[in-house]
Amino acid sequence: MTQKGPPVCNLISVQIQLLRDGLRCWLREYWGANSIMKSKEHTRQVRNMVLEKFKAGLGYKKISQALNISRSTVQSIIRKWKEYGTTVNLPRQGRPPKLTGRTRRSLIREAAKRPMVTLDEMQRATAQVGETVHRTTISRALHKCGLYGRVARRKPLLKENHKKSRLQFARSHVEDTANMWKKVLWSDETKIELFGHNAKRYAWRRNNTAHHSENTIPTVKYGGGSIMLWGYFSSAGTGKLVKVDGKMDGAKYRAILEENLLESAKDLRLGRRFTFQQDNDPKHKARATMEWFKKKNIHVLEWPSQSPDLNPIENLWQDLKTAVHKRSPSNLTELELFCKEEW
C-alpha cells in the first residue's frame, strides 16, 4: 500500500506563509540598511534633474528608474513644482505641536468659559488626557487666539438692582450736553497714608540683590498714620480741599458743606444753577442733609448705588497720591501740606 502525501491545499498554505515570512524579513533588513538614506533629503540638483526629465516627456516610472529614486518622491517633487513653481524647500512649521488640535480647542473653551482658571489647573487637565506639556506651551496656545493673562481689575460688587439703577442713570443722561457736565461739582472723600502708597516702583538691580536696602521700598505698619480729606472739583478746576478731623458724621458733613461748597462753586464760576454730585453714603442722604440742600436751592445729582467707578474724582485722588508721595513726606503735617499744595 502506498502512503498518501499531504493535501495540495496544505502545501499551498505553507508556501504562502513562508513567502510572507521571507518578505517581512527582507523588508526589515532593507529599511534597516536604508533608514539613514530614507530620511535624507535629495539635493536641489537631483530635484532639478527630476523636473528636466519630466519636461522632456518622461513618465514617473522612467524618471524613478533613471535616477534610482522612488516613484512617490518623483510625484512629490513634480507636485510641488506644479503648485508653487519651484523645487526649493518651502518654509516649514518646525517641530510638530505637542498639543493636539482637540486639546488646544478644549483649553481655549475652558479659558473663555472660566477666565480665572490657572495654568496649573489647565496643565493638570491636559495630563489627564495623556498630553503632558509645560505651562508655557499652554500659554502660547492661548496667546495665538488672543487670550492673555492680565491682572483682574477690582470693581464694586453689583447686584441686579445696582445694575438696573446704573443702566437707568446712563439712559437718563445719554442726551446730556457737554455744557451740562461742565456745571457738575464732583465731590468725595479719601484717606491718604503717610507711607501707604502702593504704586509699583522699578529698580535696576543685579541678581540676588532684591532685598538690598537700595532696591526696596520701606513700609510702616498701618501706613505710618493717615489723614482724611474731602474735596471738590469740576471741569474748571479744583475746589476746596478739607482735612477731616475725627470721624465724619452727618453734622460734620453739613458743616463742611456750609463752609466750603458755595465758596468752591463761586471760585470755579459755576453760577447758581450748578449740580452737586455726592455718593449715597447714609450721612449724605440723611434727612437733615437733604433739607439743607433744599434750603440752599442746590440741585443734587441722583447717583446710582455702588458706583464709585463712575465718579471722575477717583482719578484725581490717584494723581494726588502719586504726586504727594513723590515728595516723600516725613510726617502727617508735611503730608497735609503737600496734599494741599499738589491739589
mmCIF file of C-alpha atoms in Angstrom:
data_model
loop_
_atom_site.group_PDB
_atom_site.id
_atom_site.type_symbol
_atom_site.label_atom_id
_atom_site.label_comp_id
_atom_site.label_asym_id
_atom_site.label_seq_id
_atom_site.Cartn_x
_atom_site.Cartn_y
_atom_site.Cartn_z
ATOM 1 C CA MET A 1 0.000 0.000 0.000
ATOM 2 C CA THR A 2 1.416 3.366 -0.972
ATOM 3 C CA GLN A 3 1.466 6.231 1.633
ATOM 4 C CA LYS A 4 -0.607 9.270 0.766
ATOM 5 C CA GLY A 5 1.080 12.694 0.814
ATOM 6 C CA PRO A 6 -0.361 15.867 2.375
ATOM 7 C CA PRO A 7 -3.247 17.524 0.597
ATOM 8 C CA VAL A 8 -2.365 20.059 -2.099
ATOM 9 C CA CYS A 9 -4.174 22.895 -0.290
ATOM 10 C CA ASN A 10 -1.996 22.442 2.802
ATOM 11 C CA LEU A 11 1.187 22.681 0.703
ATOM 12 C CA ILE A 12 -0.034 25.916 -0.861
ATOM 13 C CA SER A 13 -0.809 27.412 2.571
ATOM 14 C CA VAL A 14 2.662 26.528 3.828
ATOM 15 C CA GLN A 15 4.290 28.087 0.765
ATOM 16 C CA ILE A 16 2.280 31.302 1.173
ATOM 17 C CA GLN A 17 3.247 31.559 4.846
ATOM 18 C CA LEU A 18 6.932 31.025 4.002
ATOM 19 C CA LEU A 19 6.690 33.692 1.311
ATOM 20 C CA ARG A 20 5.149 36.169 3.795
ATOM 21 C CA ASP A 21 7.821 35.474 6.417
ATOM 22 C CA GLY A 22 10.582 35.929 3.889
ATOM 23 C CA LEU A 23 9.071 39.201 2.645
ATOM 24 C CA ARG A 24 8.830 40.576 6.198
ATOM 25 C CA CYS A 25 12.445 39.635 6.887
ATOM 26 C CA TRP A 26 13.608 41.270 3.658
ATOM 27 C CA LEU A 27 11.683 44.487 4.431
ATOM 28 C CA ARG A 28 13.196 44.679 7.909
ATOM 29 C CA GLU A 29 16.694 44.269 6.506
ATOM 30 C CA TYR A 30 16.022 46.750 3.683
ATOM 31 C CA TRP A 31 14.605 49.514 5.844
ATOM 32 C CA GLY A 32 17.261 48.918 8.485
ATOM 33 C CA ALA A 33 20.023 49.346 5.927
ATOM 34 C CA ASN A 34 18.381 52.324 4.201
ATOM 35 C CA SER A 35 16.920 54.160 7.216
ATOM 36 C CA ILE A 36 19.569 56.879 7.020
ATOM 37 C CA MET A 37 19.149 57.284 3.271
ATOM 38 C CA LYS A 38 15.356 57.333 3.622
ATOM 39 C CA SER A 39 15.341 60.293 5.980
ATOM 40 C CA LYS A 40 17.926 62.215 3.938
ATOM 41 C CA GLU A 41 16.594 64.901 1.635
ATOM 42 C CA HIS A 42 17.512 64.900 -2.036
ATOM 43 C CA THR A 43 19.740 67.721 -3.165
ATOM 44 C CA ARG A 44 18.433 70.575 -5.253
ATOM 45 C CA GLN A 45 20.431 69.203 -8.197
ATOM 46 C CA VAL A 46 18.535 65.900 -8.047
ATOM 47 C CA ARG A 47 15.186 67.705 -7.808
ATOM 48 C CA ASN A 48 16.087 69.816 -10.845
ATOM 49 C CA MET A 49 17.046 66.667 -12.787
ATOM 50 C CA VAL A 50 13.617 65.197 -11.998
ATOM 51 C CA LEU A 51 11.990 68.348 -13.318
ATOM 52 C CA GLU A 52 14.121 68.363 -16.514
ATOM 53 C CA LYS A 53 13.216 64.760 -17.342
ATOM 54 C CA PHE A 54 9.539 65.486 -16.642
ATOM 55 C CA LYS A 55 9.637 68.463 -19.030
ATOM 56 C CA ALA A 56 11.330 66.213 -21.581
ATOM 57 C CA GLY A 57 8.253 63.989 -21.571
ATOM 58 C CA LEU A 58 9.369 61.097 -19.371
ATOM 59 C CA GLY A 59 6.859 59.475 -17.069
ATOM 60 C CA TYR A 60 7.142 58.992 -13.322
ATOM 61 C CA LYS A 61 8.252 55.369 -13.662
ATOM 62 C CA LYS A 62 11.069 56.070 -16.137
ATOM 63 C CA ILE A 63 12.294 59.064 -14.105
ATOM 64 C CA SER A 64 12.314 56.872 -10.995
ATOM 65 C CA GLN A 65 14.345 54.165 -12.757
ATOM 66 C CA ALA A 66 16.767 56.610 -14.352
ATOM 67 C CA LEU A 67 17.606 58.433 -11.137
ATOM 68 C CA ASN A 68 17.186 55.468 -8.783
ATOM 69 C CA ILE A 69 14.690 57.224 -6.523
ATOM 70 C CA SER A 70 11.205 56.162 -5.530
ATOM 71 C CA ARG A 71 8.235 56.982 -7.697
ATOM 72 C CA SER A 72 6.444 58.679 -4.789
ATOM 73 C CA THR A 73 9.400 61.056 -4.407
ATOM 74 C CA VAL A 74 9.220 61.903 -8.112
ATOM 75 C CA GLN A 75 5.497 62.608 -7.760
ATOM 76 C CA SER A 76 6.085 64.801 -4.693
ATOM 77 C CA ILE A 77 8.774 66.883 -6.430
ATOM 78 C CA ILE A 78 6.643 67.426 -9.546
ATOM 79 C CA ARG A 79 3.521 68.188 -7.476
ATOM 80 C CA LYS A 80 5.397 70.881 -5.556
ATOM 81 C CA TRP A 81 6.662 72.401 -8.807
ATOM 82 C CA LYS A 82 3.149 72.490 -10.290
ATOM 83 C CA GLU A 83 1.677 74.091 -7.176
ATOM 84 C CA TYR A 84 4.410 76.543 -6.169
ATOM 85 C CA GLY A 85 6.547 76.851 -9.325
ATOM 86 C CA THR A 86 9.766 75.829 -7.579
ATOM 87 C CA THR A 87 11.626 72.798 -6.281
ATOM 88 C CA VAL A 88 13.201 74.692 -3.379
ATOM 89 C CA ASN A 89 12.145 73.580 0.096
ATOM 90 C CA LEU A 90 9.394 75.855 1.397
ATOM 91 C CA PRO A 91 9.323 77.297 4.954
ATOM 92 C CA ARG A 92 8.049 74.728 7.422
ATOM 93 C CA GLN A 93 6.208 74.988 10.725
ATOM 94 C CA GLY A 94 9.042 73.332 12.606
ATOM 95 C CA ARG A 95 8.554 70.817 15.359
ATOM 96 C CA PRO A 96 5.078 69.246 15.450
ATOM 97 C CA PRO A 97 2.940 70.708 18.254
ATOM 98 C CA LYS A 98 2.748 68.684 21.446
ATOM 99 C CA LEU A 99 -0.880 69.715 21.935
ATOM 100 C CA THR A 100 -3.365 68.090 19.637
ATOM 101 C CA GLY A 101 -5.940 70.278 17.948
ATOM 102 C CA ARG A 102 -8.701 68.813 20.076
ATOM 103 C CA THR A 103 -6.903 69.528 23.357
ATOM 104 C CA ARG A 104 -5.968 73.039 22.224
ATOM 105 C CA ARG A 105 -9.593 73.864 21.400
ATOM 106 C CA SER A 106 -10.644 72.454 24.758
ATOM 107 C CA LEU A 107 -8.175 74.723 26.576
ATOM 108 C CA ILE A 108 -9.390 77.766 24.663
ATOM 109 C CA ARG A 109 -13.015 76.966 25.537
ATOM 110 C CA GLU A 110 -12.109 76.472 29.185
ATOM 111 C CA ALA A 111 -10.230 79.791 29.391
ATOM 112 C CA ALA A 112 -13.098 81.627 27.695
ATOM 113 C CA LYS A 113 -15.664 79.981 29.970
ATOM 114 C CA ARG A 114 -13.637 80.421 33.190
ATOM 115 C CA PRO A 115 -11.318 83.442 32.832
ATOM 116 C CA MET A 116 -9.930 82.896 36.355
ATOM 117 C CA VAL A 117 -8.702 79.354 35.616
ATOM 118 C CA THR A 118 -4.970 78.961 36.304
ATOM 119 C CA LEU A 119 -2.278 77.472 34.096
ATOM 120 C CA ASP A 120 -1.692 74.783 36.715
ATOM 121 C CA GLU A 121 -5.316 73.679 36.503
ATOM 122 C CA MET A 122 -5.183 73.516 32.710
ATOM 123 C CA GLN A 123 -1.865 71.672 32.867
ATOM 124 C CA ARG A 124 -3.404 69.005 35.106
ATOM 125 C CA ALA A 125 -6.405 68.740 32.786
ATOM 126 C CA THR A 126 -4.164 68.080 29.770
ATOM 127 C CA ALA A 127 -2.190 65.469 31.721
ATOM 128 C CA GLN A 128 -5.427 63.590 32.438
ATOM 129 C CA VAL A 129 -5.984 63.111 28.703
ATOM 130 C CA GLY A 130 -2.415 61.886 28.200
ATOM 131 C CA GLU A 131 -0.750 65.089 26.965
ATOM 132 C CA THR A 132 1.947 66.263 29.375
ATOM 133 C CA VAL A 133 3.069 69.766 28.383
ATOM 134 C CA HIS A 134 4.735 72.739 30.039
ATOM 135 C CA ARG A 135 2.789 75.764 31.276
ATOM 136 C CA THR A 136 4.406 77.967 28.628
ATOM 137 C CA THR A 137 3.084 75.651 25.907
ATOM 138 C CA ILE A 138 -0.440 76.213 27.184
ATOM 139 C CA SER A 139 0.054 79.977 27.457
ATOM 140 C CA ARG A 140 1.400 80.151 23.890
ATOM 141 C CA ALA A 141 -1.646 78.277 22.626
ATOM 142 C CA LEU A 142 -3.917 80.794 24.374
ATOM 143 C CA HIS A 143 -1.880 83.761 23.088
ATOM 144 C CA LYS A 144 -2.381 82.619 19.498
ATOM 145 C CA CYS A 145 -6.145 83.030 19.863
ATOM 146 C CA GLY A 146 -5.872 86.425 21.588
ATOM 147 C CA LEU A 147 -6.164 85.344 25.246
ATOM 148 C CA TYR A 148 -3.547 86.859 27.568
ATOM 149 C CA GLY A 149 -3.133 86.666 31.329
ATOM 150 C CA ARG A 150 -3.758 90.053 32.902
ATOM 151 C CA VAL A 151 -4.342 91.312 36.434
ATOM 152 C CA ALA A 152 -8.082 91.299 37.132
ATOM 153 C CA ARG A 153 -9.500 94.746 37.848
ATOM 154 C CA ARG A 154 -11.242 95.257 41.177
ATOM 155 C CA LYS A 155 -14.747 96.548 40.704
ATOM 156 C CA PRO A 156 -17.669 97.138 43.089
ATOM 157 C CA LEU A 157 -19.892 94.135 43.683
ATOM 158 C CA LEU A 158 -23.048 94.788 41.670
ATOM 159 C CA LYS A 159 -26.351 93.081 42.335
ATOM 160 C CA GLU A 160 -29.232 93.132 39.875
ATOM 161 C CA ASN A 161 -30.814 96.239 41.395
ATOM 162 C CA HIS A 162 -27.450 98.029 41.195
ATOM 163 C CA LYS A 163 -27.107 97.138 37.525
ATOM 164 C CA LYS A 164 -30.632 98.370 36.798
ATOM 165 C CA SER A 165 -30.040 101.682 38.558
ATOM 166 C CA ARG A 166 -26.738 102.196 36.686
ATOM 167 C CA LEU A 167 -28.439 101.451 33.396
ATOM 168 C CA GLN A 168 -31.251 103.854 34.243
ATOM 169 C CA PHE A 169 -28.663 106.520 35.145
ATOM 170 C CA ALA A 170 -26.930 106.065 31.787
ATOM 171 C CA ARG A 171 -30.186 106.222 29.834
ATOM 172 C CA SER A 172 -31.394 109.348 31.635
ATOM 173 C CA HIS A 173 -28.140 111.229 30.889
ATOM 174 C CA VAL A 174 -27.212 109.885 27.477
ATOM 175 C CA GLU A 175 -28.553 113.014 25.772
ATOM 176 C CA ASP A 176 -26.878 115.470 28.175
ATOM 177 C CA THR A 177 -24.601 118.027 26.544
ATOM 178 C CA ALA A 178 -21.005 118.793 27.458
ATOM 179 C CA ASN A 179 -22.117 122.121 28.927
ATOM 180 C CA MET A 180 -24.373 120.299 31.389
ATOM 181 C CA TRP A 181 -21.464 118.196 32.697
ATOM 182 C CA LYS A 182 -19.322 121.316 32.970
ATOM 183 C CA LYS A 183 -21.843 122.540 35.566
ATOM 184 C CA VAL A 184 -21.368 119.462 37.798
ATOM 185 C CA LEU A 185 -19.356 119.844 41.005
ATOM 186 C CA TRP A 186 -17.950 116.416 41.881
ATOM 187 C CA SER A 187 -17.153 115.517 45.480
ATOM 188 C CA ASP A 188 -15.771 112.666 47.553
ATOM 189 C CA GLU A 189 -13.557 111.838 50.493
ATOM 190 C CA THR A 190 -10.362 109.793 50.609
ATOM 191 C CA LYS A 191 -7.775 108.565 53.069
ATOM 192 C CA ILE A 192 -4.095 109.217 52.350
ATOM 193 C CA GLU A 193 -1.468 107.288 54.299
ATOM 194 C CA LEU A 194 1.968 108.637 55.086
ATOM 195 C CA PHE A 195 3.804 105.584 53.685
ATOM 196 C CA GLY A 196 0.912 103.659 52.236
ATOM 197 C CA HIS A 197 1.026 104.464 48.536
ATOM 198 C CA ASN A 198 1.188 101.056 46.828
ATOM 199 C CA ALA A 199 2.125 102.119 43.304
ATOM 200 C CA LYS A 200 4.672 99.891 41.575
ATOM 201 C CA ARG A 201 8.263 101.115 41.520
ATOM 202 C CA TYR A 202 11.017 99.549 39.439
ATOM 203 C CA ALA A 203 14.671 99.258 40.421
ATOM 204 C CA TRP A 204 17.667 98.400 38.244
ATOM 205 C CA ARG A 205 19.463 95.658 40.175
ATOM 206 C CA ARG A 206 21.603 92.576 39.745
ATOM 207 C CA ASN A 207 20.581 89.016 40.545
ATOM 208 C CA ASN A 208 20.247 88.120 44.233
ATOM 209 C CA THR A 209 20.100 91.787 45.320
ATOM 210 C CA ALA A 210 16.307 92.131 45.591
ATOM 211 C CA HIS A 211 16.427 92.656 49.372
ATOM 212 C CA HIS A 212 19.290 95.144 49.455
ATOM 213 C CA SER A 213 18.152 98.375 51.105
ATOM 214 C CA GLU A 214 18.741 100.486 47.984
ATOM 215 C CA ASN A 215 16.423 98.193 46.000
ATOM 216 C CA THR A 216 13.489 98.122 48.426
ATOM 217 C CA ILE A 217 10.644 100.469 49.377
ATOM 218 C CA PRO A 218 10.362 100.974 53.172
ATOM 219 C CA THR A 219 6.951 100.200 54.659
ATOM 220 C CA VAL A 220 5.476 101.032 58.053
ATOM 221 C CA LYS A 221 2.678 99.185 59.861
ATOM 222 C CA TYR A 222 -0.717 100.798 59.226
ATOM 223 C CA GLY A 223 0.924 103.155 56.728
ATOM 224 C CA GLY A 224 2.609 105.274 59.429
ATOM 225 C CA GLY A 225 -0.595 107.228 60.036
ATOM 226 C CA SER A 226 -3.076 108.842 57.680
ATOM 227 C CA ILE A 227 -5.324 111.832 57.108
ATOM 228 C CA MET A 228 -8.867 112.011 55.749
ATOM 229 C CA LEU A 229 -9.578 114.602 53.072
ATOM 230 C CA TRP A 230 -12.746 115.942 51.494
ATOM 231 C CA GLY A 231 -12.545 117.648 48.105
ATOM 232 C CA TYR A 232 -14.489 119.137 45.192
ATOM 233 C CA PHE A 233 -13.659 119.664 41.558
ATOM 234 C CA SER A 234 -15.293 120.466 38.222
ATOM 235 C CA SER A 235 -14.177 120.832 34.616
ATOM 236 C CA ALA A 236 -12.946 124.340 35.544
ATOM 237 C CA GLY A 237 -10.506 123.031 38.173
ATOM 238 C CA THR A 238 -10.239 122.014 41.809
ATOM 239 C CA GLY A 239 -12.305 123.465 44.626
ATOM 240 C CA LYS A 240 -11.658 123.354 48.361
ATOM 241 C CA LEU A 241 -9.670 120.504 49.920
ATOM 242 C CA VAL A 242 -10.665 119.998 53.562
ATOM 243 C CA LYS A 243 -8.942 117.872 56.190
ATOM 244 C CA VAL A 244 -11.497 115.939 58.239
ATOM 245 C CA ASP A 245 -10.626 115.680 61.927
ATOM 246 C CA GLY A 246 -12.083 112.699 63.712
ATOM 247 C CA LYS A 247 -14.963 110.591 62.485
ATOM 248 C CA MET A 248 -17.197 112.026 59.767
ATOM 249 C CA ASP A 249 -20.885 112.139 60.714
ATOM 250 C CA GLY A 250 -23.912 113.970 59.358
ATOM 251 C CA ALA A 251 -23.362 117.119 61.424
ATOM 252 C CA LYS A 252 -19.688 117.372 60.463
ATOM 253 C CA TYR A 253 -20.547 116.755 56.819
ATOM 254 C CA ARG A 254 -23.112 119.567 56.800
ATOM 255 C CA ALA A 255 -20.560 121.861 58.460
ATOM 256 C CA ILE A 256 -18.084 121.146 55.668
ATOM 257 C CA LEU A 257 -20.756 121.878 53.066
ATOM 258 C CA GLU A 258 -21.750 125.099 54.806
ATOM 259 C CA GLU A 259 -18.188 126.394 54.947
ATOM 260 C CA ASN A 260 -16.872 125.237 51.567
ATOM 261 C CA LEU A 261 -19.485 124.191 48.999
ATOM 262 C CA LEU A 262 -20.893 127.531 47.825
ATOM 263 C CA GLU A 263 -17.472 129.159 48.070
ATOM 264 C CA SER A 264 -15.969 126.456 45.841
ATOM 265 C CA ALA A 265 -18.771 126.857 43.302
ATOM 266 C CA LYS A 266 -18.160 130.614 43.285
ATOM 267 C CA ASP A 267 -14.383 130.208 42.831
ATOM 268 C CA LEU A 268 -14.973 127.849 39.894
ATOM 269 C CA ARG A 269 -17.546 130.260 38.385
ATOM 270 C CA LEU A 270 -20.270 127.622 38.158
ATOM 271 C CA GLY A 271 -23.030 130.135 38.822
ATOM 272 C CA ARG A 272 -26.089 129.483 40.962
ATOM 273 C CA ARG A 273 -27.546 126.749 38.764
ATOM 274 C CA PHE A 274 -24.876 124.133 39.209
ATOM 275 C CA THR A 275 -25.360 120.437 40.041
ATOM 276 C CA PHE A 276 -23.737 118.858 43.065
ATOM 277 C CA GLN A 277 -22.636 115.219 42.988
ATOM 278 C CA GLN A 278 -22.264 113.022 46.054
ATOM 279 C CA ASP A 279 -22.484 109.276 46.654
ATOM 280 C CA ASN A 280 -25.208 107.512 48.632
ATOM 281 C CA ASP A 281 -23.438 107.367 51.974
ATOM 282 C CA PRO A 282 -26.036 107.476 54.815
ATOM 283 C CA LYS A 283 -24.718 110.800 56.145
ATOM 284 C CA HIS A 284 -25.038 112.267 52.645
ATOM 285 C CA LYS A 285 -28.628 111.096 52.213
ATOM 286 C CA ALA A 286 -29.739 111.944 55.752
ATOM 287 C CA ARG A 287 -32.967 113.939 56.017
ATOM 288 C CA ALA A 288 -31.220 116.920 57.618
ATOM 289 C CA THR A 289 -28.621 116.968 54.848
ATOM 290 C CA MET A 290 -31.194 116.793 52.057
ATOM 291 C CA GLU A 291 -33.202 119.595 53.728
ATOM 292 C CA TRP A 292 -30.019 121.690 53.789
ATOM 293 C CA PHE A 293 -29.630 121.248 50.015
ATOM 294 C CA LYS A 294 -33.280 122.168 49.503
ATOM 295 C CA LYS A 295 -32.905 125.277 51.665
ATOM 296 C CA LYS A 296 -29.840 126.392 49.691
ATOM 297 C CA ASN A 297 -31.561 125.640 46.344
ATOM 298 C CA ILE A 298 -28.774 123.251 45.322
ATOM 299 C CA HIS A 299 -29.647 120.577 42.793
ATOM 300 C CA VAL A 300 -28.198 117.170 43.771
ATOM 301 C CA LEU A 301 -27.398 114.660 41.065
ATOM 302 C CA GLU A 302 -29.226 111.354 41.516
ATOM 303 C CA TRP A 303 -26.453 108.811 41.940
ATOM 304 C CA PRO A 304 -26.685 105.014 41.465
ATOM 305 C CA SER A 305 -25.528 102.919 44.428
ATOM 306 C CA GLN A 306 -22.236 101.014 44.314
ATOM 307 C CA SER A 307 -20.832 103.282 41.607
ATOM 308 C CA PRO A 308 -17.578 104.890 42.777
ATOM 309 C CA ASP A 309 -16.051 103.962 39.414
ATOM 310 C CA LEU A 310 -18.412 106.435 37.706
ATOM 311 C CA ASN A 311 -17.030 109.388 39.670
ATOM 312 C CA PRO A 312 -14.081 111.041 37.858
ATOM 313 C CA ILE A 313 -12.729 112.353 41.158
ATOM 314 C CA GLU A 314 -11.341 108.854 41.776
ATOM 315 C CA ASN A 315 -8.806 109.504 39.021
ATOM 316 C CA LEU A 316 -7.930 112.817 40.633
ATOM 317 C CA TRP A 317 -7.320 111.150 44.007
ATOM 318 C CA GLN A 318 -4.914 108.711 42.365
ATOM 319 C CA ASP A 319 -2.991 111.538 40.708
ATOM 320 C CA LEU A 320 -2.858 113.422 44.007
ATOM 321 C CA LYS A 321 -1.493 110.455 45.954
ATOM 322 C CA THR A 322 1.141 109.785 43.312
ATOM 323 C CA ALA A 323 2.316 113.413 43.275
ATOM 324 C CA VAL A 324 2.382 113.702 47.085
ATOM 325 C CA HIS A 325 4.359 110.517 47.698
ATOM 326 C CA LYS A 326 6.944 111.530 45.115
ATOM 327 C CA ARG A 327 7.804 114.320 47.556
ATOM 328 C CA SER A 328 8.294 111.769 50.391
ATOM 329 C CA PRO A 329 6.565 113.489 53.332
ATOM 330 C CA SER A 330 8.155 112.542 56.675
ATOM 331 C CA ASN A 331 5.223 113.312 58.996
ATOM 332 C CA LEU A 332 1.476 113.971 58.920
ATOM 333 C CA THR A 333 1.943 117.748 58.941
ATOM 334 C CA GLU A 334 4.063 117.570 55.793
ATOM 335 C CA LEU A 335 1.585 115.111 54.306
ATOM 336 C CA GLU A 336 -1.299 117.584 54.717
ATOM 337 C CA LEU A 337 0.815 120.470 53.419
ATOM 338 C CA PHE A 338 1.943 118.566 50.329
ATOM 339 C CA CYS A 339 -1.621 117.424 49.627
ATOM 340 C CA LYS A 340 -2.940 120.980 49.607
ATOM 341 C CA GLU A 341 -0.028 122.259 47.515
ATOM 342 C CA GLU A 342 -0.411 119.483 44.909
ATOM 343 C CA TRP A 343 -4.204 119.901 44.923
#
